PDB file of C-alpha atoms in Angstrom:
ATOM      1  CA  UNK A   1      38.657   6.274 -29.735  1.00  0.00           C
ATOM      2  CA  UNK A   2      40.621   9.537 -30.007  1.00  0.00           C
ATOM      3  CA  UNK A   3      39.235  12.952 -29.885  1.00  0.00           C
ATOM      4  CA  UNK A   4      39.955  13.553 -33.523  1.00  0.00           C
ATOM      5  CA  UNK A   5      37.934  10.411 -34.503  1.00  0.00           C
ATOM      6  CA  UNK A   6      35.062  11.599 -32.442  1.00  0.00           C
ATOM      7  CA  UNK A   7      35.006  15.013 -34.083  1.00  0.00           C
ATOM      8  CA  UNK A   8      35.364  13.388 -37.476  1.00  0.00           C
ATOM      9  CA  UNK A   9      32.584  11.049 -36.746  1.00  0.00           C
ATOM     10  CA  UNK A  10      30.258  13.972 -36.048  1.00  0.00           C
ATOM     11  CA  UNK A  11      31.355  16.211 -38.838  1.00  0.00           C
ATOM     12  CA  UNK A  12      32.337  13.956 -41.546  1.00  0.00           C
ATOM     13  CA  UNK A  13      31.280  10.345 -40.972  1.00  0.00           C
ATOM     14  CA  UNK A  14      32.675   8.833 -44.322  1.00  0.00           C
ATOM     15  CA  UNK A  15      36.062  10.240 -43.668  1.00  0.00           C
ATOM     16  CA  UNK A  16      36.225   8.851 -40.266  1.00  0.00           C
ATOM     17  CA  UNK A  17      35.263   5.460 -41.628  1.00  0.00           C
ATOM     18  CA  UNK A  18      37.734   5.777 -44.478  1.00  0.00           C
ATOM     19  CA  UNK A  19      40.702   6.650 -42.169  1.00  0.00           C
ATOM     20  CA  UNK A  20      39.947   3.557 -39.943  1.00  0.00           C
ATOM     21  CA  UNK A  21      38.991   0.975 -42.499  1.00  0.00           C
ATOM     22  CA  UNK A  22      39.921   2.124 -45.915  1.00  0.00           C
ATOM     23  CA  UNK A  23      37.960   1.871 -49.111  1.00  0.00           C
ATOM     24  CA  UNK A  24      35.509  -1.044 -48.953  1.00  0.00           C
ATOM     25  CA  UNK A  25      31.865  -1.921 -48.192  1.00  0.00           C
ATOM     26  CA  UNK A  26      31.951  -0.102 -44.874  1.00  0.00           C
ATOM     27  CA  UNK A  27      32.972   3.020 -46.421  1.00  0.00           C
ATOM     28  CA  UNK A  28      30.320   2.765 -49.133  1.00  0.00           C
ATOM     29  CA  UNK A  29      27.558   2.076 -46.614  1.00  0.00           C
ATOM     30  CA  UNK A  30      28.767   5.191 -44.694  1.00  0.00           C
ATOM     31  CA  UNK A  31      28.651   7.306 -47.622  1.00  0.00           C
ATOM     32  CA  UNK A  32      25.176   6.040 -48.530  1.00  0.00           C
ATOM     33  CA  UNK A  33      23.692   6.459 -44.996  1.00  0.00           C
ATOM     34  CA  UNK A  34      25.312  10.067 -45.010  1.00  0.00           C
ATOM     35  CA  UNK A  35      23.796  10.996 -48.312  1.00  0.00           C
ATOM     36  CA  UNK A  36      20.217   9.726 -47.094  1.00  0.00           C
ATOM     37  CA  UNK A  37      20.588  11.651 -43.890  1.00  0.00           C
ATOM     38  CA  UNK A  38      23.378  13.009 -41.702  1.00  0.00           C
ATOM     39  CA  UNK A  39      22.380  11.304 -38.401  1.00  0.00           C
ATOM     40  CA  UNK A  40      22.287   7.681 -39.823  1.00  0.00           C
ATOM     41  CA  UNK A  41      25.781   8.396 -41.059  1.00  0.00           C
ATOM     42  CA  UNK A  42      27.001   9.551 -37.837  1.00  0.00           C
ATOM     43  CA  UNK A  43      25.396   6.605 -35.993  1.00  0.00           C
ATOM     44  CA  UNK A  44      27.127   4.100 -38.472  1.00  0.00           C
ATOM     45  CA  UNK A  45      30.438   5.879 -38.111  1.00  0.00           C
ATOM     46  CA  UNK A  46      30.442   5.529 -34.307  1.00  0.00           C
ATOM     47  CA  UNK A  47      29.235   1.811 -34.584  1.00  0.00           C
ATOM     48  CA  UNK A  48      31.881   0.901 -37.002  1.00  0.00           C
ATOM     49  CA  UNK A  49      34.798   3.130 -35.419  1.00  0.00           C
ATOM     50  CA  UNK A  50      33.965   1.819 -31.742  1.00  0.00           C
TER      51      UNK A  50
END
C-alpha cells in the first residue's frame, strides 16, 4: 500500500476505494459507512485496500 493510498484512506475513504476498485458495491458501501460515521468508513477503506 502506497503512502498516497494510506493518506486517502484516512482523509477521503470513498475516494481511496474508488481509485482502487472503481464504481461498484464496494464504493457504495464505503460511501454509506462514511456518511454514517467517519471511522467506519476509514476502517472499511483500509480493509478493502489492503
